[in-house]
Coordinates of C-alpha atoms in Angstrom, one line a residue:
Chain A
M180 CA 37.1 -37.7 39.7
R181 CA 33.9 -37.5 37.7
V182 CA 32.9 -38.7 34.2
L183 CA 29.9 -37.3 32.5
A184 CA 28.1 -38.6 29.4
F185 CA 24.9 -37.4 27.8
L186 CA 22.3 -39.8 26.3
D187 CA 23.2 -38.7 22.8
G188 CA 26.6 -40.4 23.3
T189 CA 28.7 -37.4 23.9
L190 CA 31.2 -37.2 26.8
A191 CA 31.4 -33.8 28.5
D192 CA 33.5 -32.1 31.2
P193 CA 31.6 -32.3 34.5
D194 CA 33.4 -29.2 35.8
Q195 CA 31.6 -27.1 33.2
A196 CA 28.0 -26.0 33.2
H197 CA 25.7 -28.1 31.0
I198 CA 22.2 -27.4 32.4
R199 CA 20.1 -24.3 31.7
V200 CA 18.6 -22.5 34.7
D201 CA 15.1 -23.2 33.4
D202 CA 15.5 -27.0 33.3
L203 CA 12.5 -28.4 35.2
G204 CA 14.7 -30.8 36.9
L205 CA 16.2 -27.8 38.7
L206 CA 13.2 -25.5 39.0
R207 CA 10.7 -28.2 40.1
G208 CA 12.7 -31.3 41.1
D209 CA 10.7 -32.7 38.1
G210 CA 12.6 -35.7 36.9
I211 CA 13.8 -39.1 38.0
F212 CA 17.1 -40.8 38.7
E213 CA 18.9 -44.1 39.5
T214 CA 22.3 -44.7 41.2
V215 CA 24.1 -47.8 40.0
L216 CA 27.2 -49.3 41.6
V217 CA 29.9 -50.3 39.1
T218 CA 32.7 -52.6 40.2
N219 CA 35.5 -54.0 37.9
G220 CA 33.7 -52.4 35.0
V221 CA 30.4 -54.2 35.6
P222 CA 27.3 -52.2 36.5
R223 CA 25.4 -54.1 39.2
E224 CA 21.7 -54.8 38.6
L225 CA 21.5 -52.5 35.6
G226 CA 18.4 -54.3 34.3
P227 CA 16.4 -53.7 37.5
H228 CA 17.7 -50.1 37.7
L229 CA 16.5 -49.4 34.1
D230 CA 13.2 -51.2 34.9
R231 CA 12.7 -48.9 37.9
L232 CA 13.7 -45.9 35.8
A233 CA 10.9 -46.8 33.4
R234 CA 8.4 -47.3 36.2
S235 CA 9.3 -43.9 37.7
A236 CA 9.0 -42.3 34.3
A237 CA 5.5 -43.7 33.9
M238 CA 4.5 -42.5 37.3
L239 CA 5.7 -39.0 36.4
D240 CA 4.2 -39.1 32.9
L241 CA 7.6 -38.7 31.4
P242 CA 8.4 -40.2 28.0
A243 CA 9.5 -43.9 28.3
P244 CA 13.3 -43.9 28.6
D245 CA 15.2 -45.3 25.6
R246 CA 16.7 -48.4 27.3
E247 CA 19.3 -49.1 24.7
A248 CA 20.5 -45.5 24.7
W249 CA 20.9 -45.7 28.5
E250 CA 22.8 -49.0 28.2
R251 CA 25.1 -47.4 25.7
T252 CA 25.6 -44.3 27.9
V253 CA 26.3 -46.4 30.9
Q254 CA 29.0 -48.3 29.0
L255 CA 30.5 -45.1 27.7
V256 CA 31.0 -43.8 31.2
I257 CA 32.4 -47.2 32.3
D258 CA 34.8 -47.2 29.3
N259 CA 36.2 -43.8 30.5
W260 CA 36.6 -44.8 34.1
P261 CA 39.8 -46.3 35.5
R262 CA 39.3 -50.1 35.5
G263 CA 39.4 -51.5 39.0
E264 CA 38.1 -48.3 40.6
E265 CA 34.6 -48.5 42.0
M266 CA 32.1 -46.0 40.7
A267 CA 28.7 -44.7 41.7
L268 CA 26.9 -44.0 38.5
K269 CA 24.0 -41.6 38.6
L270 CA 21.4 -41.7 35.7
V271 CA 19.4 -38.5 35.6
Y272 CA 16.3 -37.9 33.4
T273 CA 14.4 -34.6 33.7
R274 CA 11.4 -33.1 32.0
G275 CA 13.6 -30.6 30.1
I276 CA 13.2 -26.9 29.6
E277 CA 10.3 -25.1 31.3
G278 CA 7.7 -23.6 28.9
H279 CA 9.0 -25.3 25.8
P280 CA 6.0 -27.0 24.2
A281 CA 8.1 -29.9 22.8
A282 CA 10.6 -30.1 25.6
T283 CA 13.2 -32.8 25.3
P284 CA 14.1 -34.6 28.5
T285 CA 17.5 -33.8 29.9
S286 CA 19.4 -37.1 30.2
F287 CA 22.8 -37.8 31.5
A288 CA 24.9 -40.3 33.3
L289 CA 27.5 -39.1 35.9
G290 CA 30.2 -41.4 37.3
M291 CA 31.5 -40.4 40.7
E292 CA 34.0 -41.9 43.2
I293 CA 32.7 -43.6 46.4
D294 CA 33.4 -41.3 49.2
D295 CA 35.1 -42.2 52.5
K296 CA 32.0 -41.8 54.5
I297 CA 30.3 -44.5 52.5
K298 CA 33.3 -46.8 52.8
A299 CA 33.3 -46.3 56.5
A300 CA 29.5 -47.2 56.7
R301 CA 30.1 -50.4 54.7
R302 CA 32.9 -51.4 57.1
D303 CA 31.7 -50.2 60.5
G304 CA 27.9 -50.1 60.2
V305 CA 25.8 -47.1 61.0
A306 CA 23.6 -45.6 63.8
V307 CA 20.0 -45.0 62.6
V308 CA 17.1 -43.1 64.0
T309 CA 13.4 -43.8 63.1
L310 CA 11.5 -40.8 61.8
D311 CA 7.8 -40.4 61.0
R312 CA 7.3 -40.0 57.2
G313 CA 3.8 -38.8 57.9
F314 CA 1.7 -40.9 55.6
D315 CA -0.4 -44.1 56.1
A316 CA 0.4 -47.5 54.8
D317 CA -2.5 -47.4 52.2
L318 CA -1.8 -43.9 50.8
A319 CA 0.2 -45.0 47.8
Q320 CA -2.7 -47.0 46.4
R321 CA -5.2 -44.2 47.1
A322 CA -3.2 -41.2 45.9
P323 CA -0.9 -41.9 43.0
W324 CA -0.3 -38.2 42.4
L325 CA 1.8 -38.2 45.5
L326 CA 4.4 -40.2 43.5
L327 CA 5.1 -42.6 46.4
G328 CA 7.4 -45.3 45.1
A329 CA 8.7 -43.1 42.2
K330 CA 12.4 -42.2 42.4
S331 CA 12.0 -38.5 41.6
L332 CA 14.6 -35.8 41.9
S333 CA 12.5 -34.2 44.6
Y334 CA 14.6 -35.5 47.5
A335 CA 14.8 -32.4 49.7
V336 CA 12.8 -34.3 52.5
N337 CA 15.2 -37.3 52.3
M338 CA 18.1 -34.9 52.6
A339 CA 16.5 -33.1 55.5
A340 CA 15.8 -36.4 57.3
L341 CA 19.6 -37.2 57.1
R342 CA 20.4 -33.9 58.6
E343 CA 17.9 -34.6 61.4
A344 CA 19.7 -37.9 62.0
A345 CA 23.0 -36.1 62.3
R346 CA 21.5 -33.7 64.9
R347 CA 20.5 -36.8 66.9
G348 CA 24.0 -38.3 66.6
A349 CA 23.2 -40.8 63.9
S350 CA 24.0 -41.1 60.2
D351 CA 20.9 -42.7 58.7
V352 CA 17.2 -42.9 59.0
I353 CA 14.4 -45.5 58.8
F354 CA 11.1 -43.8 57.9
T355 CA 7.9 -45.1 59.5
T356 CA 4.2 -44.4 59.2
P357 CA 2.5 -42.5 62.0
D358 CA 1.3 -45.8 63.4
G359 CA 4.8 -47.4 63.4
T360 CA 4.8 -49.4 60.2
V361 CA 8.3 -49.6 58.8
L362 CA 8.8 -47.9 55.4
E363 CA 12.4 -47.4 54.0
G364 CA 15.5 -45.3 54.4
P365 CA 15.9 -42.0 52.6
T366 CA 18.3 -43.7 50.2
S367 CA 17.9 -47.4 51.1
N368 CA 15.6 -50.3 51.9
V369 CA 15.3 -52.0 55.3
V370 CA 16.3 -55.6 55.7
V371 CA 15.8 -57.6 58.9
A372 CA 17.4 -61.1 59.4
R373 CA 15.8 -63.4 61.9
G374 CA 16.8 -67.1 62.1
R375 CA 17.4 -68.1 58.4
T376 CA 14.9 -65.7 57.0
L377 CA 15.2 -62.2 55.6
Y378 CA 12.4 -59.7 55.8
T379 CA 11.7 -56.4 54.0
P380 CA 8.6 -54.2 53.7
P381 CA 6.4 -54.4 50.5
P382 CA 6.5 -51.7 47.8
S383 CA 2.7 -51.5 48.1
L384 CA 3.4 -49.2 51.2
G385 CA 4.6 -46.5 48.8
I386 CA 8.3 -47.3 49.1
L387 CA 10.8 -47.9 46.3
P388 CA 11.2 -51.5 45.3
G389 CA 14.9 -52.0 46.1
T390 CA 17.3 -53.1 43.5
T391 CA 20.0 -54.1 45.9
Q392 CA 17.5 -55.6 48.4
G393 CA 16.1 -57.7 45.5
D394 CA 19.6 -58.8 44.5
V395 CA 20.5 -59.7 48.1
F396 CA 17.3 -61.6 48.5
R397 CA 17.8 -63.7 45.3
A398 CA 21.4 -64.4 46.3
A399 CA 20.3 -65.4 49.9
E400 CA 17.6 -67.7 48.5
R401 CA 20.2 -69.5 46.4
A402 CA 22.3 -69.9 49.6
G403 CA 19.4 -71.5 51.4
W404 CA 17.8 -68.6 53.2
D405 CA 14.1 -67.9 53.2
T406 CA 12.8 -64.5 52.3
E407 CA 9.6 -62.6 53.1
V408 CA 8.3 -59.4 51.8
T409 CA 5.9 -58.3 54.5
T410 CA 4.8 -55.5 56.8
L411 CA 7.2 -54.9 59.7
K412 CA 6.4 -52.8 62.8
V413 CA 9.0 -50.5 64.3
D414 CA 9.3 -52.5 67.5
E415 CA 10.4 -55.5 65.5
L416 CA 13.4 -53.7 64.0
G417 CA 15.7 -54.4 67.0
T418 CA 14.6 -57.9 67.9
G419 CA 16.0 -59.8 64.9
D420 CA 19.5 -61.1 64.5
A421 CA 20.5 -58.3 62.2
L422 CA 19.0 -55.0 61.0
M423 CA 20.5 -53.8 57.7
L424 CA 20.0 -51.1 55.1
A425 CA 20.4 -52.1 51.4
S426 CA 21.4 -49.5 48.9
S427 CA 23.3 -49.7 45.6
V428 CA 26.4 -47.8 46.7
R429 CA 26.5 -48.7 50.4
K430 CA 25.5 -52.3 49.6
L431 CA 24.2 -54.2 52.7
T432 CA 25.0 -51.9 55.6
R433 CA 24.7 -53.1 59.2
V434 CA 22.8 -51.0 61.7
H435 CA 24.6 -51.1 65.0
T436 CA 22.5 -48.5 66.9
L437 CA 18.8 -47.8 66.6
D438 CA 17.3 -44.6 68.2
G439 CA 20.3 -44.4 70.5
E440 CA 20.2 -48.0 71.7
R441 CA 23.1 -50.3 70.8
L442 CA 21.7 -53.4 69.1
P443 CA 23.0 -56.9 69.8
D444 CA 26.1 -57.6 67.8
S445 CA 25.1 -58.7 64.2
T446 CA 28.6 -58.7 62.7
K447 CA 28.6 -62.4 61.9
V448 CA 25.1 -62.5 60.3
H449 CA 25.9 -59.4 58.3
A450 CA 29.3 -60.8 57.2
E451 CA 27.7 -64.0 56.0
L452 CA 25.0 -62.1 54.0
A453 CA 27.5 -59.5 52.6
E454 CA 29.7 -62.4 51.4
I455 CA 26.7 -64.1 49.8
Y456 CA 25.8 -60.9 48.0
E457 CA 29.4 -60.0 47.0
S458 CA 30.3 -63.5 45.8
Q459 CA 28.0 -63.0 42.8
Y460 CA 30.4 -60.3 41.5
E461 CA 33.7 -62.0 42.0
Chain B
M707 CA 11.8 -13.5 26.6
R708 CA 13.9 -14.4 29.7
V709 CA 16.3 -12.2 31.7
L710 CA 18.8 -14.0 34.0
A711 CA 21.0 -12.5 36.7
F712 CA 23.2 -14.2 39.2
L713 CA 23.5 -13.0 42.8
D714 CA 27.0 -11.8 42.2
G715 CA 25.5 -9.1 40.0
T716 CA 26.3 -10.6 36.6
L717 CA 23.7 -10.8 33.8
A718 CA 23.8 -14.0 31.7
D719 CA 22.3 -15.5 28.6
P720 CA 19.4 -17.7 29.8
D721 CA 19.6 -19.8 26.6
Q722 CA 23.1 -20.9 27.6
A723 CA 23.9 -23.6 30.2
H724 CA 25.0 -22.2 33.6
I725 CA 24.4 -25.0 36.0
R726 CA 26.6 -28.1 36.6
V727 CA 25.1 -31.5 36.4
D728 CA 26.1 -32.1 40.0
D729 CA 24.3 -29.1 41.5
L730 CA 22.3 -30.4 44.4
G731 CA 19.4 -28.3 43.3
L732 CA 19.2 -30.6 40.3
L733 CA 20.3 -34.0 41.8
R734 CA 18.2 -33.7 45.0
G735 CA 15.7 -30.9 44.5
D736 CA 17.8 -29.5 47.4
G737 CA 17.1 -25.8 47.4
I738 CA 14.4 -23.2 47.7
F739 CA 12.7 -20.6 45.5
E740 CA 10.2 -17.7 45.3
T741 CA 8.2 -16.3 42.4
V742 CA 7.6 -12.6 42.4
L743 CA 5.2 -10.7 40.2
V744 CA 6.7 -7.5 38.7
T745 CA 4.3 -4.9 37.2
N746 CA 5.4 -1.5 35.9
G747 CA 8.9 -2.1 37.2
V748 CA 7.7 -2.8 40.7
P749 CA 8.2 -6.2 42.4
R750 CA 5.1 -7.0 44.4
E751 CA 5.5 -8.0 48.0
L752 CA 9.3 -8.3 47.7
G753 CA 9.7 -8.0 51.5
P754 CA 7.4 -10.9 52.3
H755 CA 8.9 -13.0 49.5
L756 CA 12.4 -12.4 50.9
D757 CA 11.2 -13.1 54.4
R758 CA 9.8 -16.4 53.2
L759 CA 13.0 -17.2 51.3
A760 CA 14.9 -16.8 54.6
R761 CA 12.4 -19.0 56.5
S762 CA 12.6 -21.7 53.9
A763 CA 16.5 -21.5 54.0
A764 CA 16.4 -21.9 57.8
M765 CA 14.1 -25.0 57.5
L766 CA 16.5 -26.6 55.0
D767 CA 19.6 -25.6 57.0
L768 CA 20.9 -23.4 54.1
P769 CA 23.0 -20.3 54.8
A770 CA 20.8 -17.3 55.5
P771 CA 20.2 -15.5 52.1
D772 CA 22.0 -12.2 51.6
R773 CA 18.9 -9.9 51.5
E774 CA 20.6 -6.9 50.1
A775 CA 22.3 -8.9 47.3
W776 CA 18.9 -10.4 46.4
E777 CA 17.3 -7.0 46.3
R778 CA 20.1 -5.8 44.0
T779 CA 19.7 -8.8 41.8
V780 CA 15.9 -8.4 41.5
Q781 CA 16.5 -4.7 40.5
L782 CA 19.1 -5.8 37.9
V783 CA 16.6 -8.1 36.2
I784 CA 13.9 -5.4 36.4
D785 CA 16.3 -2.8 34.9
N786 CA 16.8 -5.2 31.9
W787 CA 13.2 -6.0 31.3
P788 CA 10.9 -3.9 29.0
R789 CA 9.1 -1.4 31.1
G790 CA 5.4 -1.9 31.1
E791 CA 5.7 -5.6 30.4
E792 CA 4.6 -7.8 33.3
M793 CA 7.2 -10.4 34.5
A794 CA 7.2 -13.5 36.7
L795 CA 10.6 -13.3 38.5
K796 CA 11.9 -16.6 40.0
L797 CA 14.5 -16.5 42.7
V798 CA 16.3 -19.8 43.1
Y799 CA 18.8 -20.7 45.8
T800 CA 20.3 -24.2 45.9
R801 CA 22.8 -26.0 48.2
G802 CA 25.4 -25.9 45.4
I803 CA 27.8 -28.6 44.1
E804 CA 27.4 -32.1 45.5
G805 CA 30.4 -33.3 47.5
H806 CA 32.2 -30.0 47.7
P807 CA 33.0 -29.5 51.4
A808 CA 32.6 -25.7 51.2
A809 CA 29.8 -25.7 48.6
T810 CA 28.6 -22.2 47.7
P811 CA 24.9 -21.9 47.1
T812 CA 23.8 -21.5 43.5
S813 CA 21.7 -18.3 43.4
F814 CA 20.0 -16.6 40.5
A815 CA 17.0 -14.6 39.5
L816 CA 15.2 -15.5 36.3
G817 CA 12.6 -13.1 34.7
M818 CA 10.0 -14.7 32.5
E819 CA 6.9 -13.6 30.6
I820 CA 3.4 -14.4 31.9
D821 CA 2.1 -17.1 29.6
D822 CA -1.4 -17.1 28.0
K823 CA -2.7 -19.9 30.2
I824 CA -2.1 -17.7 33.3
K825 CA -3.7 -14.7 31.7
A826 CA -6.8 -16.8 30.8
A827 CA -7.0 -18.2 34.4
R828 CA -6.9 -14.6 35.7
R829 CA -9.7 -13.6 33.3
D830 CA -12.0 -16.6 33.2
G831 CA -11.3 -18.4 36.5
V832 CA -10.4 -22.1 36.8
A833 CA -11.9 -25.5 37.4
V834 CA -10.3 -27.2 40.5
V835 CA -10.3 -30.7 41.9
T836 CA -9.6 -31.6 45.6
L837 CA -6.9 -34.1 46.1
D838 CA -5.7 -35.9 49.2
R839 CA -2.2 -34.7 50.2
G840 CA -1.9 -37.6 52.6
F841 CA -0.8 -35.9 55.8
D842 CA -2.6 -34.9 58.9
A843 CA -3.2 -31.4 60.2
D844 CA -0.7 -31.7 63.1
L845 CA 2.2 -33.3 61.1
A846 CA 4.1 -30.1 60.4
Q847 CA 4.6 -29.4 64.1
R848 CA 5.5 -33.0 64.9
A849 CA 7.9 -33.7 62.0
P850 CA 9.9 -30.6 60.9
W851 CA 12.2 -32.9 58.7
L852 CA 9.3 -33.2 56.3
L853 CA 9.8 -29.5 55.4
L854 CA 6.1 -28.8 55.3
G855 CA 5.7 -25.1 54.8
A856 CA 9.2 -24.7 53.2
K857 CA 9.1 -23.6 49.5
S858 CA 11.7 -26.2 48.4
L859 CA 12.6 -27.0 44.8
S860 CA 11.2 -30.5 45.4
Y861 CA 7.9 -29.8 43.6
A862 CA 7.5 -33.1 41.6
V863 CA 4.4 -33.9 43.6
N864 CA 2.9 -30.5 43.0
M865 CA 3.4 -30.9 39.3
A866 CA 2.0 -34.4 39.4
A867 CA -1.1 -33.1 41.1
L868 CA -1.6 -30.6 38.3
R869 CA -1.4 -33.4 35.7
E870 CA -4.0 -35.4 37.7
A871 CA -6.2 -32.3 37.7
A872 CA -5.9 -32.1 33.9
R873 CA -6.8 -35.8 33.6
R874 CA -10.0 -34.9 35.5
G875 CA -10.8 -32.0 33.2
A876 CA -9.7 -29.3 35.6
S877 CA -6.7 -27.0 35.7
D878 CA -5.8 -26.6 39.3
V879 CA -5.9 -28.5 42.7
I880 CA -6.8 -27.9 46.3
F881 CA -5.0 -30.3 48.6
T882 CA -6.7 -31.7 51.7
T883 CA -5.7 -33.9 54.6
P884 CA -7.2 -37.4 54.6
D885 CA -10.0 -36.2 57.0
G886 CA -11.0 -33.3 54.7
T887 CA -9.2 -30.3 56.2
V888 CA -8.4 -27.8 53.5
L889 CA -4.6 -27.2 52.9
E890 CA -3.4 -25.2 49.9
G891 CA -3.0 -25.4 46.1
P892 CA 0.2 -26.8 44.6
T893 CA 1.2 -23.2 43.8
S894 CA -1.4 -21.1 45.6
N895 CA -3.3 -20.4 48.8
V896 CA -7.0 -21.0 49.2
V897 CA -9.2 -18.0 50.0
V898 CA -13.0 -18.2 50.7
A899 CA -15.3 -15.1 50.8
R900 CA -18.5 -15.4 52.9
G901 CA -20.5 -12.2 53.6
R902 CA -17.9 -9.5 54.3
T903 CA -15.3 -11.9 55.6
L904 CA -12.3 -13.6 53.9
Y905 CA -11.0 -17.0 55.2
T906 CA -7.8 -18.9 54.6
P907 CA -6.2 -21.9 56.4
P908 CA -3.4 -21.4 58.9
P909 CA 0.3 -22.0 58.1
S910 CA 0.4 -24.3 61.2
L911 CA -1.2 -27.0 59.0
G912 CA 2.1 -27.3 57.2
I913 CA 1.2 -25.1 54.2
L914 CA 3.1 -22.1 52.8
P915 CA 2.2 -18.7 54.4
G916 CA 0.9 -16.9 51.3
T917 CA 2.5 -13.6 50.2
T918 CA -0.4 -12.7 47.8
Q919 CA -3.0 -14.0 50.2
G920 CA -1.5 -11.8 52.9
D921 CA -1.4 -8.9 50.6
V922 CA -5.0 -9.4 49.6
F923 CA -6.1 -9.7 53.2
R924 CA -4.4 -6.5 54.3
A925 CA -5.9 -4.6 51.3
A926 CA -9.4 -6.1 52.1
E927 CA -9.1 -5.1 55.7
R928 CA -8.4 -1.5 54.7
A929 CA -11.5 -1.7 52.5
G930 CA -13.7 -2.8 55.4
W931 CA -13.6 -6.5 55.1
D932 CA -13.0 -8.9 58.1
T933 CA -10.4 -11.6 57.7
E934 CA -10.0 -14.9 59.5
V935 CA -7.1 -17.4 59.4
T936 CA -8.8 -20.6 60.4
T937 CA -9.2 -24.3 59.6
L938 CA -11.6 -24.9 56.8
K939 CA -13.2 -28.3 55.9
V940 CA -13.6 -29.4 52.3
D941 CA -17.4 -29.2 52.4
E942 CA -17.2 -25.5 53.2
L943 CA -15.3 -24.7 50.0
G944 CA -18.4 -24.4 47.8
T945 CA -20.8 -22.9 50.2
G946 CA -19.3 -19.3 50.4
D947 CA -19.8 -16.4 48.1
A948 CA -16.5 -17.0 46.3
L949 CA -13.8 -19.6 46.3
M950 CA -10.4 -18.3 45.1
L951 CA -6.8 -19.2 44.7
A952 CA -4.2 -16.6 45.6
S953 CA -0.7 -16.8 43.9
S954 CA 1.8 -14.2 43.0
V955 CA 1.6 -14.6 39.2
R956 CA -2.1 -15.6 38.9
K957 CA -3.0 -13.0 41.6
L958 CA -6.5 -13.8 42.9
T959 CA -8.1 -16.4 40.7
R960 CA -11.8 -17.3 40.8
V961 CA -12.7 -21.0 41.1
H962 CA -15.8 -21.6 39.0
T963 CA -16.0 -25.4 39.2
L964 CA -15.1 -27.6 42.1
D965 CA -14.7 -31.4 41.6
G966 CA -16.9 -31.2 38.5
E967 CA -19.7 -29.1 40.1
R968 CA -20.3 -25.6 38.8
L969 CA -20.2 -23.2 41.8
P970 CA -22.7 -20.3 42.1
D971 CA -21.5 -17.2 40.1
S972 CA -18.9 -15.3 42.1
T973 CA -17.9 -12.9 39.4
K974 CA -19.0 -9.8 41.3
V975 CA -17.3 -10.7 44.7
H976 CA -14.2 -11.7 42.9
A977 CA -14.1 -8.5 40.8
E978 CA -14.5 -6.4 43.9
L979 CA -11.6 -8.1 45.7
A980 CA -9.4 -8.2 42.6
E981 CA -10.0 -4.4 42.3
I982 CA -9.2 -3.9 46.0
Y983 CA -6.0 -5.9 45.6
E984 CA -5.0 -4.3 42.3
S985 CA -5.6 -0.7 43.3
Q986 CA -2.6 -0.8 45.6
Y987 CA -0.4 -1.0 42.6
E988 CA -1.9 1.6 40.4

């Protein structure tokens, strides 16, 4: 099941074509997106998602998104989705039609079901491989035109990395710099638990500031955990009490295997943190 | 004017919507493309373009493109284009619909007019800035999942680099590695003329093998020039007799200004090479 709404407030049939072939989102991956988890009719962390959409838009020199229109569009999709069914809600915002001097951005929200692979990852955890992302830790500051930290539609590399993981018998990836600094997953942020502290790498490395990671950290702080946003090296990933990936749709996912090595059992720590996170939405 | 044909041999109205919102070409920039120049009804270097499309498809684990179907589709667009009018012909090939287990690639050819900006660049040359692309010269060999050298639809960074150039008062870019090795333009290859030799950087650096650059080199060789595919450093760019960008639609474009410095006049060398290239198609 899919539910589609455009930013002008119209619902549309997702099985029909709505996009022109010369939309720059398609021809150039020139646009941005967000994916929001909706449970029991409530979009999780919609504010941070719309904040990040606005930041991505600024990085790509796109017109500032109309926040209220996006909020209304999100609600429209939710109102047309079966209550009680989880939904992954994609917000997509492209530069519009190629070569039109006053191109209007293409803007829509698409609600989709959570597929079984994601439900299995939430329940069973995942095997992860580390892959070199090829850029240094200081590049984002130095070269803003590389759009590091913007959530653009140009995700072909992220998708290729997931296929490389599959070739290596894993289902997800943690990107690193060439010198072994931990970055992020293709569609997630990295979280390490050690003692009563949670760690995640800083956005200054050119990674996306995580909405779910931020949400988990705030919930954990309220439950008495310490949190640190700090540089991690790849050899620290397996030495904590739990290695996890945070993403809107997969929530906090436990990594049970890293580069082919089974990690010590982190079921208990993960369950505690997952419960802390989830209890906010009950 | 635009002419649109799908790979199944149907013509379609480019002003109508033909693409679903959940096409992975749009949602993930997950697909590939080529742009072919057509003059007097003849597609230039169609063979090398289709070779490169097949290479890009292999790098992205897409099904091998059906070469004969693409050739027929190219001809169909040409047959519906006013004879004598130049055309930029985009071939686009995406992974198809998200979440469909047996997704069929989305495949179309879109003919477009050559805009005035491009005609001006051909005639007057361009000002270029060098920008750090952030990756080292050996990365492509080491990390194939980064898709360096594949012509994917994920071009948001290339477009952002062109906007950065505009902010600096230029209209095009030459990417370099952090240590000053010359890579390519966002939509072109770099060609330097020195004496009677043409130079261009090697594809092993993780850049696209240029169809127009290759065509220019072969034509120049027949006219008595030497050619070398070799590593160039950024400080060599301005010291030759001509610095040029080669791309299908802009052909061989003269760079008159590099990082704000006017280069010595290269009009004569450029005119000779442009004539050598062009005479193949007369």
